[in-house]
Coordinates of C-alpha atoms in Angstrom, one line a residue:
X284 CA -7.9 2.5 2.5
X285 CA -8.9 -1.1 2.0
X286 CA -5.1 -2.4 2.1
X287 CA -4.5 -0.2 5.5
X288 CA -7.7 -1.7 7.0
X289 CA -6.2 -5.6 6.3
X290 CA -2.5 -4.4 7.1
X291 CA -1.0 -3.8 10.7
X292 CA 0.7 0.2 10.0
X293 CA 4.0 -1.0 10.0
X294 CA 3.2 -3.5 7.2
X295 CA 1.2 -1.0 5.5
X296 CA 4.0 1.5 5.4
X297 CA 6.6 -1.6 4.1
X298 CA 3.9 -2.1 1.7
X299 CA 3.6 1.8 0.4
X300 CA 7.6 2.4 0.5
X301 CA 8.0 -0.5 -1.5
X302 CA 5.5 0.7 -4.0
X303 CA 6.8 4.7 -4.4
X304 CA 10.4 3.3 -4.5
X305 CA 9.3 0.9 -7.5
X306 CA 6.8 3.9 -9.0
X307 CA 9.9 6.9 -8.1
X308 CA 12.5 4.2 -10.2
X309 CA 10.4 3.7 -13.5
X310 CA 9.2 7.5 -13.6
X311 CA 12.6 8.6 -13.2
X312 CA 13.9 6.0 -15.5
X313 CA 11.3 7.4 -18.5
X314 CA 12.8 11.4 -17.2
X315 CA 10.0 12.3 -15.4
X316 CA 10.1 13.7 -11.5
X317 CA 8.0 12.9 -8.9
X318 CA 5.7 15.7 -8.0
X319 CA 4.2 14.6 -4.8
X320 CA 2.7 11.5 -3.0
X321 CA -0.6 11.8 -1.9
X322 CA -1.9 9.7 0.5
X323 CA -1.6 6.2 -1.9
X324 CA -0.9 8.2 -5.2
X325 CA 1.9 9.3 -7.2
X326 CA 2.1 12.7 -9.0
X327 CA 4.4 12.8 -11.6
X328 CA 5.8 15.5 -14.3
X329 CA 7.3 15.2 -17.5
X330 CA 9.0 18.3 -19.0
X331 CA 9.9 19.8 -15.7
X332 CA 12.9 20.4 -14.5
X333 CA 14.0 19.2 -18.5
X334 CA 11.9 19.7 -21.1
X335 CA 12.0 17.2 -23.8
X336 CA 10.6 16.7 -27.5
X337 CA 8.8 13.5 -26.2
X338 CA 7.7 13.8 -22.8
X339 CA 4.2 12.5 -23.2
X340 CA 5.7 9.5 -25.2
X341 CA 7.7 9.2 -22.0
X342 CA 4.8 9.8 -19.9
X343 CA 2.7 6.9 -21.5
X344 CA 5.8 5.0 -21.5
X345 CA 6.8 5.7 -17.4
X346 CA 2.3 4.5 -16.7
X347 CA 3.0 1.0 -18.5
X348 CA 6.7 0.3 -17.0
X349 CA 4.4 1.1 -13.6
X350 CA 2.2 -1.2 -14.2
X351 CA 4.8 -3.9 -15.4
X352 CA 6.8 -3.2 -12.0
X353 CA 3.0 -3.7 -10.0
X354 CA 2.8 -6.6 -11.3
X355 CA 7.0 -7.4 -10.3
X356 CA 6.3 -6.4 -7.0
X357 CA 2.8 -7.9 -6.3
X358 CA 4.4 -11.1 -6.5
X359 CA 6.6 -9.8 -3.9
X360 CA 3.8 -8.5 -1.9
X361 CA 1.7 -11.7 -1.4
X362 CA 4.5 -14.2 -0.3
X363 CA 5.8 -11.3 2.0
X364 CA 2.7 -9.7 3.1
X365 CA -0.3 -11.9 1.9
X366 CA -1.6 -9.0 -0.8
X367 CA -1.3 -7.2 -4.1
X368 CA -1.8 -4.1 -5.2
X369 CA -3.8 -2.5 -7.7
X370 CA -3.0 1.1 -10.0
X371 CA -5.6 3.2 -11.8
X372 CA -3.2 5.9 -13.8
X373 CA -4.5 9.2 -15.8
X374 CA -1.9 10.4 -18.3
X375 CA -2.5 13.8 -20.0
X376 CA -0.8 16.6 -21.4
X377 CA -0.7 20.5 -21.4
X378 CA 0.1 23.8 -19.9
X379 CA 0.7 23.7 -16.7
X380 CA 2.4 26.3 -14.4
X381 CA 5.1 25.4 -11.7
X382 CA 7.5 27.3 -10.0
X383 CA 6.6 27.3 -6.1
X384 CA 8.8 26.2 -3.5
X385 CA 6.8 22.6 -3.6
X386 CA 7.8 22.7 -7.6
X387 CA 3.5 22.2 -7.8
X388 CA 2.5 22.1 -11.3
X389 CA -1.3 23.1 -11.5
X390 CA -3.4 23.9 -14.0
X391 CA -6.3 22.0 -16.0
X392 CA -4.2 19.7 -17.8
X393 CA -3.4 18.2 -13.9
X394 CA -7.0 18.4 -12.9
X395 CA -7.8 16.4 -16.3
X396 CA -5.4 13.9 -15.4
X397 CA -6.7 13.4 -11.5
X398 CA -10.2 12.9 -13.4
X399 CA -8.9 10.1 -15.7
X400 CA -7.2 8.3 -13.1
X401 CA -10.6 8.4 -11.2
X402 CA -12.2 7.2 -14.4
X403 CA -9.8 4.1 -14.7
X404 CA -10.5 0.7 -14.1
X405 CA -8.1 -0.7 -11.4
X406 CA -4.9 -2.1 -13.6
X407 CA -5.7 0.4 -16.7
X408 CA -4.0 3.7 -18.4
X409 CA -6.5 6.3 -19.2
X410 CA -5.0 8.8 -21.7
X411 CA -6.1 12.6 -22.4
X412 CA -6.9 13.4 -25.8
X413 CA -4.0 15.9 -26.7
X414 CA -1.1 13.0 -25.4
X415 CA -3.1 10.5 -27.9
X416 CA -2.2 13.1 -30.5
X417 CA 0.9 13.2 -29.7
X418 CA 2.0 9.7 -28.8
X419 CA -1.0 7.7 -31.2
X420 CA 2.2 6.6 -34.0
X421 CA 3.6 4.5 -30.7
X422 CA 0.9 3.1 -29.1
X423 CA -2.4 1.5 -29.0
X424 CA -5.8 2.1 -27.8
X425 CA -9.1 1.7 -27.0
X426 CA -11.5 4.3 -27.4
X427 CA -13.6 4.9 -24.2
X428 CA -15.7 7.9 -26.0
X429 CA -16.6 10.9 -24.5
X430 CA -16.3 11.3 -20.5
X431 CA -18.2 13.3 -18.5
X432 CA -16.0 14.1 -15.8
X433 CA -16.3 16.2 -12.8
X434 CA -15.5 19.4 -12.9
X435 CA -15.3 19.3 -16.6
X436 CA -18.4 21.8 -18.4
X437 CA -17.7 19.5 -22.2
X438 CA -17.3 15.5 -22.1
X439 CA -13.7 14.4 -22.8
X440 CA -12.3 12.1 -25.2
X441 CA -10.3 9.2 -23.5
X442 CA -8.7 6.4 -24.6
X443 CA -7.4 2.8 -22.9
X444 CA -3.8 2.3 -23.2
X445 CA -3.0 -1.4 -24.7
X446 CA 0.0 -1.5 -25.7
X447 CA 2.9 0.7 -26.3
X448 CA 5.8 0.2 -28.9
X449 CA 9.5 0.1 -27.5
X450 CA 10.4 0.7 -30.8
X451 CA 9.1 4.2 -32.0
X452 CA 10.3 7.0 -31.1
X453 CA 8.5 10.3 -31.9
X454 CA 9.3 14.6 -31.9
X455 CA 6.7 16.8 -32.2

């Protein structure tokens, strides 16, 4: 909102192709698939169309290549446009059910993920507690403690991506 307020729209929609093409390449790259863009988000899936043995691994890999390529591309930005951009991104896994003609995947492992990208900082990863389980041998975190998220009756365990390791690979 603040960037479209600042931005004539024809700069503002340079601005937001530029930054689903960069976010569309790295999630793709990692074999995930763009769900949706919403307004100045990006939904993506792991697992669906192709399942695989690591797609949360991929998943927390795909949300720190993003915010490698913001970075890329906010350099970009302000020469070009005279701004940067700034990513908040929830990563969790679970059920989910898909199938419509959109390909929407709902279910409370997507509304949990909504909920941590609301609860991160602008610039962090906010993982779900069942992809720390499953990704915690590749990466490192920051405990944030219990969340009280909306919609959510229990708090949530949540944890700040720092860094993850190029060089582990894991199967569940």
């Amino acid at each position: 909102t603040e960037l479209g307020e600042r931005l004539d729209p024809e700069s503002f929609r340079q601005v937001m192709r530029r930054y689903f093409d960069a976010a569309r390449g790295v999630i793709e790259h990692h074999g995930g698939t763009v769900e949706k863009f919403i307004g100045d988000a990006v939904m993506a899936v792991f697992g669906v169309p192709v399942l695989h043995e690591d797609d949360a691994l991929r998943a927390v890999r795909a949300a720190a290549g993003l915010r490698e390529a913001i970075e890329v591309l906010n350099t970009e930005l302000e020469v070009g446009f005279g701004t940067t951009l700034s990513v908040r991104t929830g990563v969790n896994t679970g059920q989910v059910v898909v199938g419509t003609e959109e390909r929407l995947a709902t279910g409370d492992a997507v509304n949990l993920a909504a909920r941590l990208e609301q609860a991160a900082a602008p610039g962090q990863i906010v993982i779900g507690p069942q992809t720390w389980r499953l990704v915690r041998g590749a990466v490192t975190v920051e405990p944030l403690g219990p969340l009280h998220l909306k919609g959510k009756s229990q708090p949530v365990a949540a944890y700040r991506l720092l860094q993850v390791r190029s060089d582990v690979q894991l199967m569940a």
